[in-house]
Amino acid sequence: MLKQNYPIVWDLDRFYLGGSSSSALQQHLDEVKVKLGNFEVNIKKLEVPTAVQEAKQISHTIEELRDVAVNLSEASAVIGCYLAQDTTDKKATLLQGEVGSLYARLSSLMNTIQQVFSKTEGTVWEELLKTDELSQFEFVLNEWRENASKMLSEKEEDLITTLEVDGYHAWGQLYDMLVGDIRIKITIDGEEKSLSVGQANNLSSSDKAEIRKESFEALELAWTEKEDFIAKALNHLAGFRLATYKKRGWDNVLEEPLSINRMKQDTLDAMWGAISKNKAPFVEYLNRKSAMLGEKAMHWYDLDAPVSSSTEKMDFQQGAEFILKHFKEFGPKLEEFSRHAFENGWIEAEDRPNKRPGGFCTGMPVSQESRIFMTYSGTMSNVSTLAHELGHAFHSYALRPVHWMNTRYAMGVAETASTFAEMIVADAAVRESKSTDEKIALLEDKIQRSVAFFMNIHARFLFETRFYEERKEGIVSATRLNELMEEAQREAYGDALDTVHPHFWASKLHFYITDVPFYNFPYTFGYLFSLSIYAKAKEEGTGFEEKYIALLQDTAVMSVEDLAMKHLQEDITEEAFWKKGIDLCIQDVQEFLQLTNAKG
Ligand SMILES: [Zn+2]
């Protein structure tokens, strides 16, 4: 078979020729500004609907909103890609600021629309939602109305949105700049190297103990040097959020993330409850692993260490073929779609300096394409990340026929498609293993994912909820942030850790994302939710793909509780639902413990 040669650098010229100084991009942004300006004029004239005959007018407003929103997010997504591929791209930084102000204006218009709609008299509202024009938007429109009722006056919300650009989102951007600027000095095989944070993070899975330890310590040192700056960014970002909540009369910091995720507190409690009660097998796994590494207890810097020498590396082309082969076993559409993404430069995977750390998938709604960003170094975990991001892109693809209003899904379900794709690849890898050693390595890769969702992300959640409580009383110092993180990690890892990572709060980008608060529990939700879907998919074979797509198409038009009930017939406010998913992960641990029994 001819070896494929998929591009390892993405194609962004397809959107606007010439990168961040593209005249086509500038022209597009100018057009967006004109559209936005016109829309602002129209919204000023918007009146509270008083009769069912106004459905046509409302539908027209929605179309205008859609037009501005998709064009703005097209530009914004591409600019985000420019910045990710080169954190020193100054022009892109400027454009990001420009787009930020446009978003603020759009968001303020959305507030106005929501406020005006929310004043509609109840019976008229009910009638409107039954019309041909609006019935398809029932869930979203009701959500708008409900959200508006929890907000301050239109004027006050408008002021907050305007101030967010410089007083809120800018803190997150400052954090990105600080991290992009950090260089990690480390000696590898006698050679001194200067690495980006992303490159240094990748050393956590090195097979050499001293490299893992050294890079961890070099990173901790770098975070310590910058801790006061980063703590300031975190404190003010959180302070802005809390001040806004206080003005709105929201006491619970989880109110907003739960509402964004269309999730009940009962569901979140049931999920963490089930996880907390089932940590023992994972603690046992960590103990076994540290013993296999010749240590008495687990160190943070050994968490990603390979436990088997036979951990195969796959170059990018091999990784791509592996993913495609196994996506195909699940369903033809996922495979076809992903092949298209590989062939057409949708993926940026090259390992080179000045790239942002981490991975993401972003959608360009006008072109109806996505772009995936990561730094690929050939580990199984890189292959998983790639599959994960392709899952996100597939979700956008599944939503192509759905109206923009009904595509705005929340984090929790957003991670469902990605985790699902990741699981197909991880399971396949275990199944295809050719030796016990390889099987151990691959099982471990799966278990590490469970550890990440049940322990690492749990620690982030515990840290963040506690940090926000303390922040209500005033500024939280870097020293205190370190303490809070250490406590959270010890608890979430069931006391299995010896060395912890106190500066994790500084190193994790997710705490600095301003678009979505609490960028953590939805990951765990998505993982366990995915496991149930995955279990059904395995039962039903390739025929399941159509049902899967139907579920994805419903992800933005109902609560997660209703979604689970409709497509999985499950009550997710009960711990029992979550326990089923956790049990699947415990099976991996049991198999791992058995296979490694002689090695401990
Ligand atoms: Zn994701």
XYZ file of C-alpha atoms and ligand atoms in Angstrom:
601
model
C 0.000 0.000 0.000
C 1.256 3.438 -0.888
C 2.235 5.432 2.154
C -0.009 8.448 2.579
C 1.529 11.821 3.033
C -0.865 14.072 4.885
C 0.216 17.675 5.449
C 1.483 18.279 8.991
C 1.056 22.062 8.718
C -2.450 23.441 8.344
C -3.841 25.480 5.489
C -5.126 28.850 6.672
C -4.758 30.624 3.328
C -7.942 28.919 2.256
C -9.842 31.419 4.443
C -7.859 34.610 3.861
C -4.741 34.658 1.730
C -1.642 36.031 3.424
C -1.917 35.374 7.155
C -2.584 38.051 9.744
C -1.755 40.924 7.364
C -4.147 39.605 4.729
C -6.150 42.298 2.961
C -8.971 39.794 2.438
C -9.245 39.366 6.203
C -9.291 43.111 6.747
C -11.979 43.449 4.098
C -14.030 40.714 5.726
C -13.730 42.430 9.116
C -14.809 45.720 7.546
C -17.881 44.005 6.139
C -18.664 42.532 9.526
C -18.434 46.023 11.026
C -20.935 47.354 8.503
C -23.331 44.472 9.163
C -22.961 44.958 12.896
C -23.560 48.702 12.557
C -26.769 48.104 10.597
C -27.903 45.517 13.087
C -27.301 47.953 15.962
C -29.548 50.502 14.238
C -32.283 47.896 13.791
C -32.070 46.619 17.340
C -32.488 50.161 18.688
C -35.930 50.087 17.079
C -36.774 46.630 18.449
C -40.017 46.602 20.411
C -41.496 44.116 22.825
C -43.606 41.690 20.776
C -47.287 42.118 21.587
C -48.961 39.850 19.043
C -48.417 36.533 17.355
C -48.256 38.295 13.944
C -44.805 39.570 14.925
C -43.248 36.107 14.533
C -41.965 37.033 11.047
C -40.226 40.103 12.404
C -38.599 38.112 15.205
C -37.434 35.498 12.751
C -35.912 38.271 10.634
C -34.015 39.569 13.674
C -32.704 36.056 14.305
C -31.465 35.795 10.714
C -29.680 39.115 10.991
C -28.087 38.004 14.238
C -26.985 34.728 12.669
C -25.394 36.551 9.754
C -23.288 38.829 11.973
C -22.391 36.051 14.398
C -21.179 33.479 11.869
C -19.140 36.026 9.936
C -17.534 37.330 13.079
C -16.724 33.884 14.401
C -15.229 32.903 11.042
C -12.712 35.756 11.318
C -12.177 35.205 15.014
C -11.448 31.490 14.580
C -8.840 32.131 11.901
C -7.172 34.880 13.950
C -7.063 32.459 16.886
C -5.204 30.038 14.613
C -2.665 32.701 13.600
C -1.921 33.386 17.256
C -1.697 29.715 18.181
C 0.785 28.911 15.440
C 2.958 31.918 16.306
C 2.532 33.556 19.704
C 4.790 36.416 18.512
C 2.393 37.407 15.693
C 1.794 41.018 16.753
C -0.626 41.802 13.961
C -2.796 38.864 15.013
C -2.743 40.113 18.616
C -4.063 43.472 17.401
C -6.739 41.800 15.304
C -7.752 39.672 18.265
C -8.340 42.852 20.225
C -10.407 44.276 17.388
C -12.518 41.143 17.154
C -12.917 41.232 20.933
C -14.546 44.673 20.732
C -16.840 43.509 17.943
C -17.868 40.515 20.054
C -18.599 42.838 22.944
C -20.904 44.870 20.715
C -22.618 41.741 19.442
C -22.981 40.351 22.915
C -24.511 43.615 24.068
C -27.007 43.395 21.202
C -27.876 39.860 22.244
C -28.487 41.115 25.762
C -30.840 43.736 24.381
C -32.712 41.191 22.280
C -33.033 38.872 25.254
C -34.213 41.706 27.495
C -36.804 42.886 24.974
C -38.089 39.361 24.321
C -38.262 38.611 28.016
C -40.756 41.417 28.472
C -43.260 39.733 26.155
C -46.462 38.849 27.903
C -46.616 35.129 28.807
C -49.566 34.104 26.641
C -48.251 35.984 23.582
C -44.881 34.309 24.128
C -46.498 30.862 24.165
C -48.373 31.667 20.955
C -45.224 32.943 19.246
C -43.330 29.750 20.042
C -46.044 27.745 18.279
C -45.629 29.579 14.960
C -43.913 28.014 11.932
C -41.199 30.654 12.042
C -40.245 30.212 15.675
C -41.235 26.733 16.866
C -37.823 25.325 15.893
C -36.175 27.803 18.292
C -38.417 27.045 21.272
C -35.687 25.769 23.584
C -33.195 28.517 22.849
C -35.764 31.318 22.988
C -37.092 30.080 26.312
C -33.547 29.883 27.613
C -32.924 33.477 26.525
C -36.038 34.627 28.266
C -35.095 32.810 31.444
C -31.511 34.121 31.377
C -32.714 37.656 30.853
C -34.881 37.399 33.942
C -31.739 36.646 36.004
C -29.797 39.642 34.676
C -29.491 43.279 35.686
C -31.137 46.024 33.676
C -30.285 46.341 30.020
C -28.152 49.426 30.677
C -26.172 47.781 33.451
C -25.557 44.587 31.480
C -24.503 46.686 28.536
C -21.952 48.483 30.692
C -20.588 45.201 32.035
C -20.191 43.785 28.534
C -18.316 46.913 27.418
C -16.001 46.809 30.431
C -15.311 43.085 29.965
C -13.060 43.754 26.969
C -10.357 45.482 29.000
C -11.252 44.418 32.516
C -11.902 40.723 32.035
C -10.972 39.116 28.720
C -7.727 41.102 28.648
C -6.503 39.262 31.761
C -6.843 35.967 29.945
C -4.954 37.389 26.973
C -2.233 38.759 29.247
C -1.833 35.265 30.672
C -1.379 33.830 27.153
C 1.310 36.428 26.469
C 3.131 35.704 29.713
C 3.197 31.986 28.986
C 4.201 32.471 25.360
C 7.178 34.461 26.598
C 8.456 31.822 29.013
C 11.490 29.803 27.956
C 12.442 26.706 29.895
C 16.187 26.110 30.176
C 16.965 22.442 30.465
C 19.939 20.197 29.771
C 19.142 17.069 27.796
C 21.952 14.599 27.115
C 24.557 17.231 27.956
C 23.018 19.792 25.621
C 21.442 22.961 27.003
C 18.056 23.668 25.458
C 15.652 26.556 25.582
C 12.115 25.240 25.235
C 8.631 26.687 25.059
C 6.217 25.653 27.816
C 4.485 23.275 25.382
C 7.746 21.586 24.443
C 8.814 21.277 28.090
C 5.390 19.858 29.043
C 5.840 17.135 26.442
C 8.886 15.891 28.390
C 6.568 14.714 31.196
C 6.154 11.455 29.292
C 9.863 10.940 28.656
C 11.120 7.433 29.429
C 14.072 8.919 31.303
C 13.330 9.599 34.960
C 15.861 12.409 35.236
C 14.424 14.249 32.216
C 10.901 14.081 33.682
C 12.113 15.314 37.039
C 14.392 17.976 35.592
C 11.780 19.388 33.208
C 9.172 19.387 35.984
C 11.530 21.251 38.285
C 12.542 23.684 35.540
C 8.864 24.359 34.863
C 8.065 24.804 38.568
C 10.954 27.260 38.765
C 9.681 29.209 35.771
C 6.186 29.362 37.286
C 7.636 30.439 40.630
C 9.485 33.306 38.967
C 6.285 34.519 37.339
C 3.849 33.514 40.099
C 2.992 37.016 41.285
C 2.167 38.197 37.766
C 0.073 35.156 37.041
C -1.655 35.293 40.427
C -2.583 38.888 39.653
C -4.143 37.894 36.344
C -6.087 35.085 38.027
C -7.256 37.242 40.936
C -8.535 40.052 38.742
C -10.165 37.763 36.276
C -11.967 36.051 39.132
C -12.632 39.363 40.855
C -14.374 40.724 37.783
C -16.500 37.597 37.557
C -17.441 37.678 41.240
C -18.257 41.402 41.208
C -20.598 40.781 38.282
C -22.263 37.835 40.041
C -22.706 39.889 43.202
C -24.417 42.719 41.328
C -26.766 40.192 39.740
C -27.488 38.633 43.118
C -25.976 35.223 42.324
C -24.361 33.659 45.431
C -23.300 30.367 43.961
C -20.279 30.581 41.623
C -21.539 27.403 39.974
C -24.797 29.022 38.938
C -23.378 30.389 35.705
C -21.347 27.341 34.619
C -24.273 25.029 35.403
C -26.658 27.182 33.445
C -24.210 27.434 30.532
C -23.907 23.655 30.584
C -27.696 23.255 30.793
C -27.077 21.031 33.758
C -28.667 20.664 37.190
C -26.618 20.873 40.392
C -28.071 17.426 41.228
C -26.406 16.012 38.142
C -23.023 17.529 39.028
C -23.312 16.314 42.637
C -24.286 12.821 41.526
C -21.285 12.694 39.188
C -18.653 13.810 41.729
C -20.387 11.710 44.415
C -20.023 8.543 42.370
C -16.415 9.401 41.510
C -15.411 10.189 45.109
C -16.803 6.867 46.291
C -14.825 4.937 43.695
C -11.269 6.254 43.955
C -9.765 3.155 45.596
C -8.947 1.202 42.409
C -7.256 4.251 40.913
C -5.193 4.782 44.056
C -4.176 1.149 43.802
C -3.145 1.745 40.203
C -1.004 4.759 41.184
C 0.674 2.746 43.939
C 1.416 -0.062 41.524
C 2.793 2.345 38.980
C 5.148 4.038 41.418
C 6.391 0.621 42.539
C 7.028 -0.305 38.911
C 9.070 2.887 38.569
C 11.074 1.890 41.636
C 9.606 4.584 43.868
C 7.883 4.333 47.255
C 5.017 6.632 46.284
C 3.773 8.546 43.288
C 5.433 11.799 42.250
C 3.592 14.306 40.101
C 6.391 14.219 37.542
C 6.035 10.456 37.170
C 2.301 10.474 36.465
C 2.843 10.452 32.699
C 5.897 8.182 32.791
C 5.723 5.178 30.467
C 5.661 1.932 32.458
C 6.579 -0.303 29.611
C 9.576 -0.087 27.313
C 7.526 -1.236 24.364
C 5.562 1.979 24.089
C 5.449 2.307 20.345
C 5.876 5.687 18.778
C 3.905 6.510 15.674
C 4.897 9.195 13.258
C 2.154 11.552 12.128
C 1.294 9.531 9.018
C 1.041 6.296 11.001
C -1.024 8.024 13.661
C -3.406 9.310 10.988
C -3.821 5.892 9.391
C -4.389 4.273 12.762
C -7.137 6.753 13.605
C -8.837 6.385 10.223
C -8.752 2.608 10.321
C -10.538 2.469 13.653
C -12.966 5.298 13.040
C -14.104 3.224 10.071
C -15.028 0.311 12.355
C -17.418 2.607 14.164
C -18.984 4.277 11.166
C -18.285 5.342 7.604
C -19.161 9.004 8.091
C -16.670 9.628 10.873
C -13.936 8.002 8.786
C -14.763 9.825 5.556
C -14.975 13.118 7.338
C -11.652 12.651 9.140
C -9.861 11.540 5.984
C -11.057 14.724 4.348
C -9.631 16.719 7.267
C -6.241 14.972 6.995
C -6.046 15.370 3.225
C -7.050 19.003 3.125
C -4.741 20.609 5.657
C -7.213 20.989 8.517
C -4.570 19.944 11.031
C -1.536 21.757 12.463
C 0.683 19.196 14.164
C 4.301 20.165 13.551
C 6.699 20.389 16.496
C 8.333 23.829 16.222
C 9.046 26.818 18.465
C 6.691 29.757 19.144
C 3.589 27.586 19.005
C 1.064 27.851 21.797
C 0.971 24.827 24.137
C -1.973 22.426 24.156
C -4.469 21.399 21.543
C -7.804 22.690 20.303
C -10.325 22.492 17.516
C -11.979 25.596 16.157
C -14.828 25.915 13.680
C -15.190 28.292 10.739
C -18.969 28.454 10.333
C -19.058 30.326 7.011
C -16.657 27.984 5.225
C -18.143 25.064 7.183
C -14.693 23.771 7.990
C -12.704 23.245 11.186
C -9.054 23.543 12.120
C -7.185 21.427 14.634
C -4.129 22.628 16.519
C -1.605 20.558 18.466
C 2.079 19.707 18.758
C 2.599 16.129 17.641
C 5.645 14.281 18.945
C 4.591 10.716 18.224
C 3.315 9.432 21.571
C 0.111 7.433 21.924
C -1.241 10.343 23.909
C -0.639 12.615 20.887
C -2.589 10.168 18.721
C -5.419 10.320 21.262
C -5.364 14.106 21.282
C -5.592 14.105 17.525
C -8.595 11.742 17.633
C -10.108 13.904 20.375
C -9.906 17.077 18.294
C -11.262 15.263 15.242
C -14.244 14.313 17.412
C -14.899 18.006 18.038
C -14.657 18.708 14.332
C -17.087 15.862 13.602
C -19.576 17.363 16.017
C -19.501 20.613 14.005
C -19.851 18.566 10.843
C -22.905 16.729 12.219
C -24.453 20.104 12.997
C -24.054 21.498 9.472
C -27.737 21.047 8.550
C -28.913 22.562 11.857
C -29.761 26.276 12.128
C -27.038 28.330 13.833
C -29.393 29.139 16.738
C -29.642 25.419 17.486
C -25.948 24.614 17.188
C -24.671 26.457 20.195
C -23.951 23.464 22.391
C -22.428 23.653 25.845
C -19.050 22.405 27.094
C -20.244 19.160 28.678
C -21.774 17.797 25.531
C -19.032 19.405 23.452
C -16.571 17.038 25.094
C -18.853 14.089 24.412
C -17.999 13.785 20.719
C -14.305 14.356 21.328
C -14.033 11.824 24.126
C -16.039 9.329 22.117
C -13.574 9.577 19.219
C -10.662 9.293 21.628
C -12.148 6.132 23.148
C -12.525 4.390 19.777
C -8.816 4.863 19.187
C -7.713 3.945 22.710
C -9.770 0.751 22.806
C -8.545 -0.268 19.381
C -4.979 0.218 20.497
C -5.484 -2.165 23.434
C -7.229 -4.740 21.228
C -4.501 -4.687 18.610
C -1.628 -4.968 21.058
C 0.826 -7.644 20.052
C 2.542 -8.315 23.385
C 1.764 -8.150 27.093
C 4.137 -5.251 27.476
C 2.415 -3.297 24.783
C -0.991 -4.141 26.235
C 0.129 -2.857 29.614
C 1.317 0.382 28.043
C -1.920 0.902 26.156
C -4.173 -0.023 29.054
C -2.198 2.423 31.083
C -2.837 5.101 28.525
C -6.575 4.507 28.980
C -6.319 4.446 32.757
C -4.347 7.662 32.680
C -7.311 9.235 31.006
C -9.594 8.050 33.821
C -7.071 9.370 36.327
C -7.098 12.692 34.498
C -10.892 12.964 34.600
C -11.531 11.502 38.062
C -8.464 12.918 39.835
C -6.708 15.714 37.952
C -9.895 17.435 36.845
C -11.481 16.780 40.207
C -8.504 18.614 41.740
C -9.054 21.532 39.369
C -12.718 21.642 40.316
C -11.974 21.494 44.059
C -9.274 24.143 43.677
C -11.417 26.460 41.640
C -14.503 26.285 43.874
C -12.359 26.912 46.984
C -10.320 29.644 45.337
C -13.497 31.472 44.346
C -14.835 31.263 47.902
C -11.608 32.802 49.265
C -11.476 35.375 46.493
C -14.849 36.690 47.681
C -13.014 37.885 50.809
C -10.136 39.529 48.932
C -6.964 38.937 46.913
C -5.566 35.406 47.245
C -1.754 35.405 47.283
C 0.377 33.135 45.112
C 1.494 31.296 48.256
C -2.096 30.609 49.218
C -2.929 29.516 45.671
C -0.096 27.000 45.935
C -1.528 25.705 49.208
C -5.041 25.446 47.822
C -3.757 23.541 44.822
C -1.705 21.179 46.931
C -4.721 20.408 49.155
C -6.953 19.852 46.157
C -4.452 17.518 44.528
C -3.884 15.466 47.677
C -7.617 15.042 48.152
C -8.514 14.360 44.523
C -5.746 11.781 44.154
C -6.945 9.969 47.278
C -3.656 10.704 49.094
C -1.728 8.627 46.587
C 0.697 11.433 45.745
C 4.066 12.096 47.328
C 5.259 15.129 45.312
C 2.465 17.395 44.035
C 2.385 20.262 41.532
C 1.526 23.388 43.562
C 1.880 25.779 40.598
C -0.622 23.862 38.543
C -2.959 26.862 38.867
C -0.352 28.915 36.978
C 0.444 26.300 34.360
C -3.092 25.412 33.339
C -4.510 27.627 30.647
C -8.053 26.533 31.502
C -8.221 28.705 34.619
C -7.676 31.758 32.397
C -10.358 31.127 29.810
C -12.883 33.937 30.109
C -15.423 32.745 27.561
C -16.485 29.893 29.832
C -16.164 29.741 33.625
C -15.186 26.459 35.301
C -13.566 24.888 32.303
C -13.165 21.586 34.123
C -16.176 19.540 35.258
C -17.675 19.458 31.744
C -14.653 17.360 30.696
C -15.432 14.713 33.279
C -19.111 14.916 32.421
C -18.326 14.459 28.727
C -16.039 11.520 29.458
C -18.525 9.521 31.488
C -21.435 10.547 29.289
C -19.407 9.378 26.301
C -18.686 6.051 27.927
C -22.401 5.265 28.047
C -22.837 6.206 24.413
C -19.764 4.196 23.551
C -21.148 1.166 25.368
C -24.331 1.443 23.275
C -22.318 1.874 20.083
C -20.396 -1.325 20.789
C -23.649 -3.192 21.313
C -25.212 -1.938 18.116
C -22.271 -1.873 15.672
C -21.891 0.422 12.653
C -25.677 0.954 12.467
C -25.339 3.134 15.555
C -23.705 5.998 13.681
C -26.996 7.491 12.478
C -28.353 7.476 16.055
C -25.120 9.030 17.242
C -25.446 11.831 14.704
C -29.075 12.359 15.797
C -27.883 12.723 19.394
C -25.177 15.201 18.359
C -27.756 17.221 16.435
C -29.845 17.503 19.596
C -26.950 18.644 21.801
C -27.854 22.338 21.642
C -31.621 22.165 22.007
C -32.222 20.475 25.361
C -30.850 20.106 28.872
C -28.295 17.352 29.429
C -30.834 15.570 31.602
C -33.351 15.517 28.729
C -30.694 14.568 26.183
C -29.708 11.522 28.224
C -33.318 10.564 28.782
C -34.277 10.914 25.107
C -31.286 9.213 23.482
C -30.011 6.888 26.217
C -33.079 6.421 28.434
C -31.008 7.276 31.501
C -31.617 9.447 34.589
C -28.323 11.246 35.094
C -29.260 12.925 38.381
C -28.704 9.494 39.975
C -25.250 8.260 41.049
C -26.135 4.860 39.591
C -25.858 6.217 36.044
C -22.353 7.545 36.673
C -21.270 4.395 38.470
C -21.832 2.369 35.276
C -19.318 4.448 33.350
C -16.809 4.399 36.198
C -17.095 0.594 36.352
C -15.920 0.336 32.740
C -12.800 2.271 33.747
C -12.277 0.092 36.815
C -12.211 -2.965 34.523
C -9.176 -1.465 32.774
C -7.498 -0.982 36.151
C -8.204 -4.566 37.185
C -6.740 -5.904 33.969
C -3.698 -3.672 34.396
C -3.169 -4.820 37.994
C -3.385 -8.444 36.918
C -0.946 -8.050 34.047
C 1.557 -6.162 36.180
C 1.226 -8.346 39.266
C 4.558 -10.056 38.754
C 6.331 -6.777 38.023
C 5.390 -4.796 41.140
Zn -11.882 18.873 23.909
